[in-house]
Structures are given as structure tokens and as C-alpha cells.
Amino acid sequence: MTAAHETDWDDVQLHVVTGKGGTGKSTVAAALALALASRGKTVLLCEVEGRQGIAQMFDVPPLPYEERRIASGPSEGGDLYALAIDPESALLEYLSMYYRLGRAGKALDRFGVIDFATTIAPGVRDVLLTGKVYEAANRNKRSKNAREYDAIVLDAPPTGRIAQFLNVNSELAGLAKVGPIRSQADTVMTLLRSKRTAVHLVTVLEDMPVQETADGIHELRKAGLPVGGVVINLVRSKELDDDARDDALNGELPREHVVKVLERAGIKATEPLVDGLLGEAPAHAERRALEDEQRERIVALQVPTYELPRLPDGVDLGGLYELAADLCEQGMS
Ligand SMILES: Nc1ncnc2c1ncn2[C@@H]1O[C@H](COP(=O)(O)OP(=O)(O)OP(=O)(O)O)[C@@H](O)[C@H]1O
Ligand SMILES: [Mg+2]
């Protein structure tokens, strides 16, 4: 169920979240999933790297290979489910679905066949992971006992590996180039390349992550994968407006400006405090100038952008809801 509300991604069902390591992919994926749930959607948040990041963020026990309800949206009651996908379980499920292997599948597992298939055969691992996401995205009323999701959010591998991860077709080797794995890969690719999918990139306002974002967008486009938005995470609040920033850069920030800002914030502008701030101002302004430069590079990429603040006390569950509300407000969901 979707609220009568326009967002930048109304037609998108599968949101893939990537970005440079440590920039906040998992945090943003979780916040986006909550934001979609807050719009009344039934949402599935998936992780594929075996790190149990979702369980940690939502403060629940480690997730099994089974969809678990972990939260409801802040209003309107959309439910959020989570799933940790690992290639071994996905392969066993796949075998039991296609070959009705049942217990025989478990035996394969014991003999190490599953390990072999998921670690040795290049590309098969990724087909299994994305294949499970595909399965969850394609349920309908006829799918027995299966929950239908309005939206799926995937906490995906980092930018450096994302095109390869999603571009499962070209990665298959040997036996997997023909037969059922191949046709599974083809079906998955059809979803991943369609308008139902958007690959969002998370970044921070620093040179390397922004460069990786630009490169990532280029790679995705080259692979025919749909680029979504850029989420700028960990944004510091703007203590100085642009004019004040320029003054501070030149060491010419007027004393009265600092006094005025402090008074507006209800802080007593004592002489040592004002002196201290004036002393720090050039360094702060310099950092701001660098960040503004990175922001311009991101704008030049010409995709929708969203900003999330650096939460001063880190991200707890309350913080996730705050970030979710920010994404809603900016039209990401
Ligand atoms: N907006 C924010 N404000 C404050 N802390 C944040 C914010 N976003 C992320 N963090 C913190 O930064 C750290 C890294 O975030 P996260 O785990 O989401 O990044 P990641 O890109 O998924 O990392 P990895 O590459 O290791 O998977 C975490 O401790 C997280 O709580
Ligand atoms: Mg992560």
C-alpha cells in the first residue's frame, strides 16, 4: 500500500544501497527501509555480507535465513522485515525448490558440495544472493505462504564491487554458463536492469568517497544498471553562512558576528569563548570550504541528492528513525 504521496522513486521496488566502505551504507539502507515503512509499505531489508549488521542496528538477536519482523514505521503502521542472506542457505533453498531435493540437499551440504559451489564457482555466489532478492521481489498472490513486499532495500557490497555483484551474467564461468543457474542469472538481470530497481550511492564530503561515487556511477551506467540517488551522509551542521565562511578563511571574521551567533543560540558570549572560537574559525572555515567543494562535485553528477546529518551521539534506534524522517522529508521515500 502506498500513501498518496509523490517521491523520487515511486516506481522503484528494489532499492540497492552501495557506497565506499564505512560511509554509512548499512545505516542509510536501514533508514531508507524505515522511511518506506513509515509510508505504509511492507518492506524487506536484506543484507548479504554475513555481518549481522541489521540485527545490531535494530537491537535484535542475530537474523536466521528467514524473514523476521523487526520494526514498524513511525506512523501508518507499515511493517519492516529483515533477512540475512547467505549463499549456502540460498543454494539449499534453490535446490529444494528446483529439484525437490529436500533432505538430499542437507547431505550435499555435509559432503561440502555446497561450500564448493558457493566458494569455488566464480559468480555463482552472487547469483544465489541476488537470486534470493529476486525471489522476494517477485512474489504475488499465487506464491504460497509467502509475504508480498511493496519495497525491498538491499544493504549491498561496496562501490568497488557493486557493478560486478549485480552484473551476474558476465561473471558466470564453466558449467554455470549453461543450464538452470544461467537462466536464473538472466531472470535476475532483467529485474536489476529495469525501472523497478535503483542503485543508490552513499558518500561523505571527502575527496576519495566522492571520487568513488563518480566512478561507481560511471561503472553502473556502463553495465546498464539503473543509477538512483546519492545520499550524502555525516553532514556537519553549518555554523557559518557562506559570507562568514569567506571572512573566516581570510582571518577577518568580525568579533560581533561570533557574539551574535552565540547569543542567538542562548550561549553567554564571554571574552575567552569568543577568542577561542575566533582562533578556531580559519581551520573550521577551511574544512567547510573543502566540503562545499565536494558538494559541488556531487551536484555535477546530476542525480538526485539527499543529505543526512552526523548524529552527535552515533546511531541508535531513535537515530535511525530520525534519519528516516529526514529521507522522507527530502522525497527519497
Ligand atoms: N549519520 C550518522 N551520524 C552518526 N554516525 C553515523 C551516521 N551514519 C553512520 N554512522 C556510524 O558510522 C559507522 C559506519 O556506518 P555503517 O556501518 O552504516 O557504514 P557501512 O558503509 O555500512 O560500513 P561497512 O563498509 O563496514 O559495511 C557506524 O558506527 C555508524 O553508526
Ligand atoms: Mg555495512
Tab-separated table of C-alpha atoms and ligand atoms in Angstrom:
chain	number	residue	atom	x	y	z
A	1	MET	CA	0.000	0.000	0.000
A	2	THR	CA	1.435	3.376	-0.954
A	3	ALA	CA	0.293	6.664	0.518
A	4	ALA	CA	-0.922	9.325	-1.886
A	5	HIS	CA	2.448	10.952	-1.919
A	6	GLU	CA	4.979	11.570	-4.627
A	7	THR	CA	8.573	10.547	-4.111
A	8	ASP	CA	11.565	10.473	-6.392
A	9	TRP	CA	11.346	6.677	-6.599
A	10	ASP	CA	7.654	5.832	-6.703
A	11	ASP	CA	8.082	3.158	-9.363
A	12	VAL	CA	11.055	1.550	-7.707
A	13	GLN	CA	10.548	-1.678	-5.836
A	14	LEU	CA	14.158	-2.720	-5.253
A	15	HIS	CA	16.460	-0.157	-3.635
A	16	VAL	CA	20.105	-1.221	-3.700
A	17	VAL	CA	22.339	0.788	-1.353
A	18	THR	CA	26.076	0.896	-2.046
A	19	GLY	CA	28.929	3.305	-1.307
A	20	LYS	CA	32.529	3.394	-0.164
A	21	GLY	CA	33.235	1.232	2.887
A	22	GLY	CA	32.369	2.889	6.181
A	23	THR	CA	30.440	5.831	4.719
A	24	GLY	CA	27.154	4.563	6.155
A	25	LYS	CA	25.671	2.083	3.656
A	26	SER	CA	24.085	-0.075	6.337
A	27	THR	CA	22.813	2.942	8.260
A	28	VAL	CA	21.303	4.521	5.147
A	29	ALA	CA	19.781	1.208	3.993
A	30	ALA	CA	18.123	0.796	7.388
A	31	ALA	CA	16.918	4.403	7.469
A	32	LEU	CA	15.523	4.114	3.935
A	33	ALA	CA	13.730	0.882	4.831
A	34	LEU	CA	12.171	2.575	7.870
A	35	ALA	CA	11.248	5.589	5.753
A	36	LEU	CA	9.430	3.372	3.240
A	37	ALA	CA	7.673	1.535	6.068
A	38	SER	CA	6.592	4.863	7.515
A	39	ARG	CA	4.751	5.429	4.232
A	40	GLY	CA	2.700	2.345	4.960
A	41	LYS	CA	4.692	-0.013	2.759
A	42	THR	CA	5.556	-3.565	3.688
A	43	VAL	CA	9.321	-3.550	3.416
A	44	LEU	CA	12.103	-6.139	3.440
A	45	LEU	CA	15.612	-5.071	4.434
A	46	CYS	CA	18.272	-7.557	3.253
A	47	GLU	CA	21.944	-7.974	3.971
A	48	VAL	CA	24.323	-10.240	2.072
A	49	GLU	CA	27.710	-9.901	3.700
A	50	GLY	CA	27.201	-12.156	6.699
A	51	ARG	CA	27.932	-9.437	9.220
A	52	GLN	CA	24.636	-9.285	11.136
A	53	GLY	CA	24.691	-5.508	10.826
A	54	ILE	CA	20.895	-5.252	10.710
A	55	ALA	CA	20.459	-7.175	13.963
A	56	GLN	CA	22.948	-4.876	15.634
A	57	MET	CA	21.322	-1.686	14.367
A	58	PHE	CA	17.839	-2.794	15.380
A	59	ASP	CA	18.998	-4.358	18.599
A	60	VAL	CA	17.523	-7.791	17.897
A	61	PRO	CA	19.105	-11.281	18.053
A	62	PRO	CA	21.147	-12.414	15.012
A	63	LEU	CA	18.937	-12.975	11.957
A	64	PRO	CA	18.491	-16.504	10.607
A	65	TYR	CA	17.834	-17.281	6.945
A	66	GLU	CA	14.224	-16.386	7.494
A	67	GLU	CA	12.272	-13.153	7.256
A	68	ARG	CA	11.744	-11.577	10.649
A	69	ARG	CA	9.627	-8.573	11.517
A	70	ILE	CA	11.970	-6.072	13.157
A	71	ALA	CA	10.058	-2.790	13.301
A	72	SER	CA	7.050	-0.867	12.161
A	73	GLY	CA	7.173	2.579	10.629
A	74	PRO	CA	6.776	5.581	12.940
A	75	SER	CA	3.231	6.126	11.658
A	76	GLU	CA	0.609	4.471	9.458
A	77	GLY	CA	1.923	1.070	10.506
A	78	GLY	CA	3.941	-0.271	7.565
A	79	ASP	CA	5.886	-3.278	8.771
A	80	LEU	CA	9.595	-3.756	8.306
A	81	TYR	CA	11.036	-7.252	7.919
A	82	ALA	CA	14.678	-8.219	7.710
A	83	LEU	CA	16.593	-11.089	6.167
A	84	ALA	CA	20.262	-12.056	6.277
A	85	ILE	CA	21.010	-13.898	3.036
A	86	ASP	CA	23.953	-16.291	2.943
A	87	PRO	CA	24.912	-18.176	-0.211
A	88	GLU	CA	24.856	-21.640	1.378
A	89	SER	CA	21.270	-21.342	2.605
A	90	ALA	CA	20.224	-19.710	-0.651
A	91	LEU	CA	21.694	-22.642	-2.602
A	92	LEU	CA	19.952	-25.219	-0.414
A	93	GLU	CA	16.666	-23.400	-0.855
A	94	TYR	CA	17.256	-23.137	-4.579
A	95	LEU	CA	17.997	-26.836	-4.881
A	96	SER	CA	14.977	-27.807	-2.868
A	97	MET	CA	12.754	-25.542	-4.974
A	98	TYR	CA	14.002	-26.640	-8.370
A	99	TYR	CA	14.923	-30.239	-7.749
A	100	ARG	CA	12.774	-31.008	-4.709
A	101	LEU	CA	15.951	-32.211	-3.084
A	102	GLY	CA	14.700	-31.850	0.457
A	103	ARG	CA	16.888	-33.876	2.728
A	104	ALA	CA	19.254	-34.807	-0.057
A	105	GLY	CA	20.247	-31.152	-0.111
A	106	LYS	CA	21.328	-31.433	3.501
A	107	ALA	CA	23.511	-34.401	2.545
A	108	LEU	CA	25.150	-32.349	-0.179
A	109	ASP	CA	25.873	-29.791	2.488
A	110	ARG	CA	27.581	-32.412	4.637
A	111	PHE	CA	29.767	-33.542	1.782
A	112	GLY	CA	30.947	-29.997	1.228
A	113	VAL	CA	29.269	-29.657	-2.155
A	114	ILE	CA	27.508	-26.514	-1.053
A	115	ASP	CA	30.774	-24.954	0.066
A	116	PHE	CA	32.303	-25.909	-3.232
A	117	ALA	CA	29.548	-24.379	-5.276
A	118	THR	CA	29.458	-21.139	-3.334
A	119	THR	CA	33.162	-20.511	-2.913
A	120	ILE	CA	34.821	-22.065	-5.926
A	121	ALA	CA	32.481	-21.445	-8.830
A	122	PRO	CA	33.018	-17.843	-9.833
A	123	GLY	CA	29.933	-15.708	-9.862
A	124	VAL	CA	27.640	-18.443	-8.544
A	125	ARG	CA	27.742	-16.971	-5.060
A	126	ASP	CA	26.445	-13.626	-6.304
A	127	VAL	CA	23.732	-15.225	-8.439
A	128	LEU	CA	22.490	-17.026	-5.351
A	129	LEU	CA	22.452	-13.857	-3.245
A	130	THR	CA	20.740	-11.684	-5.839
A	131	GLY	CA	18.530	-14.635	-6.782
A	132	LYS	CA	17.027	-14.685	-3.309
A	133	VAL	CA	16.357	-10.942	-3.527
A	134	TYR	CA	14.715	-11.573	-6.883
A	135	GLU	CA	12.524	-14.270	-5.376
A	136	ALA	CA	11.352	-11.906	-2.613
A	137	ALA	CA	10.656	-9.155	-5.159
A	138	ASN	CA	8.539	-11.368	-7.398
A	139	ARG	CA	6.031	-12.871	-5.059
A	140	ASN	CA	2.388	-12.484	-5.810
A	141	LYS	CA	-0.926	-13.679	-4.528
A	142	ARG	CA	-0.264	-17.094	-6.030
A	143	SER	CA	3.009	-17.583	-4.158
A	144	LYS	CA	2.105	-19.954	-1.389
A	145	ASN	CA	2.592	-18.799	2.207
A	146	ALA	CA	4.848	-16.049	1.041
A	147	ARG	CA	4.703	-12.440	2.111
A	148	GLU	CA	4.450	-9.855	-0.635
A	149	TYR	CA	6.700	-6.821	-0.282
A	150	ASP	CA	5.987	-3.357	-1.627
A	151	ALA	CA	9.657	-2.492	-1.367
A	152	ILE	CA	12.963	-4.253	-0.788
A	153	VAL	CA	16.100	-2.500	0.397
A	154	LEU	CA	19.427	-4.247	-0.104
A	155	ASP	CA	22.426	-3.334	2.029
A	156	ALA	CA	24.819	-4.177	-0.793
A	157	PRO	CA	28.582	-4.684	-1.213
A	158	PRO	CA	30.690	-1.510	-1.533
A	159	THR	CA	31.004	0.598	-4.681
A	160	GLY	CA	34.217	-1.106	-5.797
A	161	ARG	CA	32.390	-4.423	-6.182
A	162	ILE	CA	28.810	-3.369	-6.883
A	163	ALA	CA	28.762	-3.490	-10.688
A	164	GLN	CA	30.341	-6.938	-10.655
A	165	PHE	CA	27.990	-8.108	-7.899
A	166	LEU	CA	24.874	-7.010	-9.786
A	167	ASN	CA	26.151	-7.843	-13.226
A	168	VAL	CA	25.884	-11.547	-12.508
A	169	ASN	CA	25.545	-12.593	-16.119
A	170	SER	CA	29.019	-11.813	-17.271
A	171	GLU	CA	30.647	-13.334	-14.211
A	172	LEU	CA	29.463	-16.870	-14.668
A	173	ALA	CA	32.068	-19.421	-15.629
A	174	GLY	CA	32.243	-23.035	-16.741
A	175	LEU	CA	29.195	-25.184	-16.078
A	176	ALA	CA	27.216	-22.244	-14.757
A	177	LYS	CA	27.315	-20.698	-18.226
A	178	VAL	CA	24.540	-23.044	-19.273
A	179	GLY	CA	21.604	-24.638	-17.530
A	180	PRO	CA	19.464	-23.501	-14.615
A	181	ILE	CA	21.992	-21.206	-12.936
A	182	ARG	CA	22.365	-19.379	-16.219
A	183	SER	CA	18.649	-18.911	-16.719
A	184	GLN	CA	18.295	-17.802	-13.096
A	185	ALA	CA	21.010	-15.190	-13.737
A	186	ASP	CA	19.191	-13.967	-16.845
A	187	THR	CA	15.907	-13.540	-14.996
A	188	VAL	CA	17.617	-11.707	-12.143
A	189	MET	CA	19.369	-9.378	-14.587
A	190	THR	CA	16.042	-8.443	-16.148
A	191	LEU	CA	14.864	-7.121	-12.773
A	192	LEU	CA	18.165	-5.442	-11.927
A	193	ARG	CA	18.301	-3.587	-15.241
A	194	SER	CA	14.667	-2.496	-15.113
A	195	LYS	CA	12.972	0.655	-13.811
A	196	ARG	CA	11.861	-1.370	-10.785
A	197	THR	CA	15.428	-1.123	-9.455
A	198	ALA	CA	17.520	1.854	-8.308
A	199	VAL	CA	21.111	1.687	-7.100
A	200	HIS	CA	21.739	4.467	-4.564
A	201	LEU	CA	25.235	5.547	-3.557
A	202	VAL	CA	26.202	6.723	-0.082
A	203	THR	CA	29.089	9.137	0.323
A	204	VAL	CA	30.613	11.641	2.700
A	205	LEU	CA	32.001	15.066	1.776
A	206	GLU	CA	35.598	13.945	1.272
A	207	ASP	CA	37.689	13.583	-1.839
A	208	MET	CA	38.079	9.772	-2.034
A	209	PRO	CA	34.477	8.764	-1.335
A	210	VAL	CA	33.188	11.370	-3.792
A	211	GLN	CA	35.619	10.109	-6.432
A	212	GLU	CA	34.400	6.563	-5.774
A	213	THR	CA	30.826	7.736	-6.154
A	214	ALA	CA	31.587	9.313	-9.513
A	215	ASP	CA	33.450	6.191	-10.668
A	216	GLY	CA	30.660	3.974	-9.331
A	217	ILE	CA	28.001	5.859	-11.278
A	218	HIS	CA	30.100	5.522	-14.403
A	219	GLU	CA	30.568	1.768	-13.883
A	220	LEU	CA	26.879	1.186	-13.196
A	221	ARG	CA	25.846	3.066	-16.310
A	222	LYS	CA	28.375	1.140	-18.369
A	223	ALA	CA	26.847	-2.098	-17.088
A	224	GLY	CA	23.343	-0.876	-17.916
A	225	LEU	CA	22.323	-0.772	-14.249
A	226	PRO	CA	19.910	1.952	-13.076
A	227	VAL	CA	21.587	4.673	-11.032
A	228	GLY	CA	19.443	6.013	-8.172
A	229	GLY	CA	20.327	8.908	-5.878
A	230	VAL	CA	23.379	9.975	-3.916
A	231	VAL	CA	22.989	10.150	-0.150
A	232	ILE	CA	25.492	12.489	1.467
A	233	ASN	CA	25.935	11.139	4.965
A	234	LEU	CA	27.579	12.515	8.093
A	235	VAL	CA	26.997	16.154	7.134
A	236	ARG	CA	28.124	18.631	9.782
A	237	SER	CA	25.786	21.444	10.719
A	238	LYS	CA	26.602	24.777	9.094
A	239	GLU	CA	27.815	27.033	11.870
A	240	LEU	CA	28.919	29.690	9.386
A	241	ASP	CA	26.967	31.064	6.447
A	242	ASP	CA	28.829	31.483	3.150
A	243	ASP	CA	29.891	35.105	3.757
A	244	ALA	CA	31.074	34.361	7.277
A	245	ARG	CA	32.949	31.346	5.911
A	246	ASP	CA	34.844	33.540	3.459
A	247	ASP	CA	35.623	36.099	6.181
A	248	ALA	CA	36.864	33.346	8.478
A	249	LEU	CA	39.044	31.903	5.718
A	250	ASN	CA	40.767	35.282	5.429
A	251	GLY	CA	41.017	35.637	9.199
A	252	GLU	CA	38.587	38.545	9.011
A	253	LEU	CA	35.558	37.178	10.814
A	254	PRO	CA	34.151	40.113	12.820
A	255	ARG	CA	34.026	39.626	16.555
A	256	GLU	CA	30.411	40.878	16.608
A	257	HIS	CA	29.370	38.059	14.262
A	258	VAL	CA	30.554	35.404	16.717
A	259	VAL	CA	28.894	37.240	19.614
A	260	LYS	CA	25.631	37.445	17.674
A	261	VAL	CA	25.633	33.741	16.761
A	262	LEU	CA	26.347	32.751	20.370
A	263	GLU	CA	23.584	34.970	21.708
A	264	ARG	CA	21.136	33.582	19.193
A	265	ALA	CA	21.982	30.117	20.472
A	266	GLY	CA	21.401	31.297	24.041
A	267	ILE	CA	25.077	30.989	24.995
A	268	LYS	CA	26.819	33.678	27.007
A	269	ALA	CA	29.482	35.294	24.803
A	270	THR	CA	32.351	35.590	27.282
A	271	GLU	CA	35.615	37.055	26.051
A	272	PRO	CA	37.660	33.824	26.316
A	273	LEU	CA	34.939	31.869	24.495
A	274	VAL	CA	34.788	34.382	21.641
A	275	ASP	CA	38.607	34.468	21.451
A	276	GLY	CA	38.746	30.682	21.330
A	277	LEU	CA	36.145	30.460	18.557
A	278	LEU	CA	37.839	33.192	16.534
A	279	GLY	CA	41.082	31.228	16.840
A	280	GLU	CA	39.431	28.046	15.519
A	281	ALA	CA	37.456	29.803	12.810
A	282	PRO	CA	40.025	29.669	9.959
A	283	ALA	CA	40.562	25.895	10.314
A	284	HIS	CA	36.835	25.298	10.548
A	285	ALA	CA	36.198	27.512	7.531
A	286	GLU	CA	38.845	25.686	5.568
A	287	ARG	CA	37.191	22.348	6.234
A	288	ARG	CA	33.837	23.853	5.282
A	289	ALA	CA	35.304	25.156	2.042
A	290	LEU	CA	36.634	21.675	1.208
A	291	GLU	CA	33.256	20.138	1.978
A	292	ASP	CA	31.452	22.694	-0.159
A	293	GLU	CA	33.823	21.871	-2.994
A	294	GLN	CA	32.937	18.160	-2.691
A	295	ARG	CA	29.242	19.028	-2.615
A	296	GLU	CA	29.650	20.866	-5.928
A	297	ARG	CA	31.297	17.798	-7.453
A	298	ILE	CA	28.321	15.730	-6.327
A	299	VAL	CA	25.801	18.197	-7.762
A	300	ALA	CA	27.683	17.971	-11.074
A	301	LEU	CA	26.882	14.239	-11.201
A	302	GLN	CA	23.288	15.267	-11.942
A	303	VAL	CA	21.440	12.678	-9.909
A	304	PRO	CA	19.015	13.396	-7.064
A	305	THR	CA	20.884	14.005	-3.795
A	306	TYR	CA	19.878	13.753	-0.156
A	307	GLU	CA	21.720	14.843	2.973
A	308	LEU	CA	21.826	13.221	6.374
A	309	PRO	CA	23.321	14.920	9.416
A	310	ARG	CA	26.116	13.493	11.533
A	311	LEU	CA	24.223	12.466	14.667
A	312	PRO	CA	26.315	13.695	17.592
A	313	ASP	CA	25.792	10.581	19.720
A	314	GLY	CA	26.084	7.983	16.948
A	315	VAL	CA	23.196	5.959	15.539
A	316	ASP	CA	20.877	4.181	17.934
A	317	LEU	CA	17.367	3.055	17.024
A	318	GLY	CA	15.988	6.537	17.752
A	319	GLY	CA	18.665	7.965	15.479
A	320	LEU	CA	17.622	5.624	12.662
A	321	TYR	CA	14.062	6.934	12.918
A	322	GLU	CA	15.397	10.496	12.805
A	323	LEU	CA	17.386	9.754	9.649
A	324	ALA	CA	14.339	8.007	8.165
A	325	ALA	CA	12.249	11.123	8.754
A	326	ASP	CA	14.928	13.216	7.032
A	327	LEU	CA	14.815	10.965	3.958
A	328	CYS	CA	11.016	11.186	3.834
A	329	GLU	CA	11.129	14.943	4.082
A	330	GLN	CA	13.594	15.147	1.198
A	331	GLY	CA	11.414	12.973	-1.021
A	332	MET	CA	13.577	9.880	-1.097
A	333	SER	CA	10.569	7.917	0.154
B	1	LIG	N1	24.510	9.971	10.155
B	1	LIG	C1	25.323	9.395	11.048
B	1	LIG	N2	25.599	10.014	12.229
B	1	LIG	C2	26.417	9.435	13.135
B	1	LIG	N3	27.023	8.254	12.959
B	1	LIG	C3	26.817	7.592	11.797
B	1	LIG	C4	25.943	8.122	10.784
B	1	LIG	N4	25.918	7.250	9.756
B	1	LIG	C5	26.716	6.220	10.094
B	1	LIG	N5	27.246	6.408	11.324
B	1	LIG	C6	28.154	5.488	12.029
B	1	LIG	O1	29.294	5.253	11.214
B	1	LIG	C7	29.712	3.903	11.304
B	1	LIG	C8	29.711	3.272	9.918
B	1	LIG	O2	28.364	3.203	9.441
B	1	LIG	P1	27.817	1.942	8.654
B	1	LIG	O3	28.128	0.690	9.369
B	1	LIG	O4	26.411	2.224	8.290
B	1	LIG	O5	28.727	2.064	7.354
B	1	LIG	P2	28.921	0.990	6.184
B	1	LIG	O6	29.194	1.780	4.954
B	1	LIG	O7	27.779	0.059	6.159
B	1	LIG	O8	30.238	0.257	6.653
B	1	LIG	P3	30.857	-1.108	6.061
B	1	LIG	O9	31.570	-0.693	4.792
B	1	LIG	O10	31.786	-1.547	7.131
B	1	LIG	O11	29.704	-2.035	5.810
B	1	LIG	C9	28.743	3.222	12.267
B	1	LIG	O12	29.302	3.226	13.542
B	1	LIG	C10	27.523	4.124	12.232
B	1	LIG	O13	26.775	4.072	13.432
B	2	MG	MG	27.732	-2.068	6.292
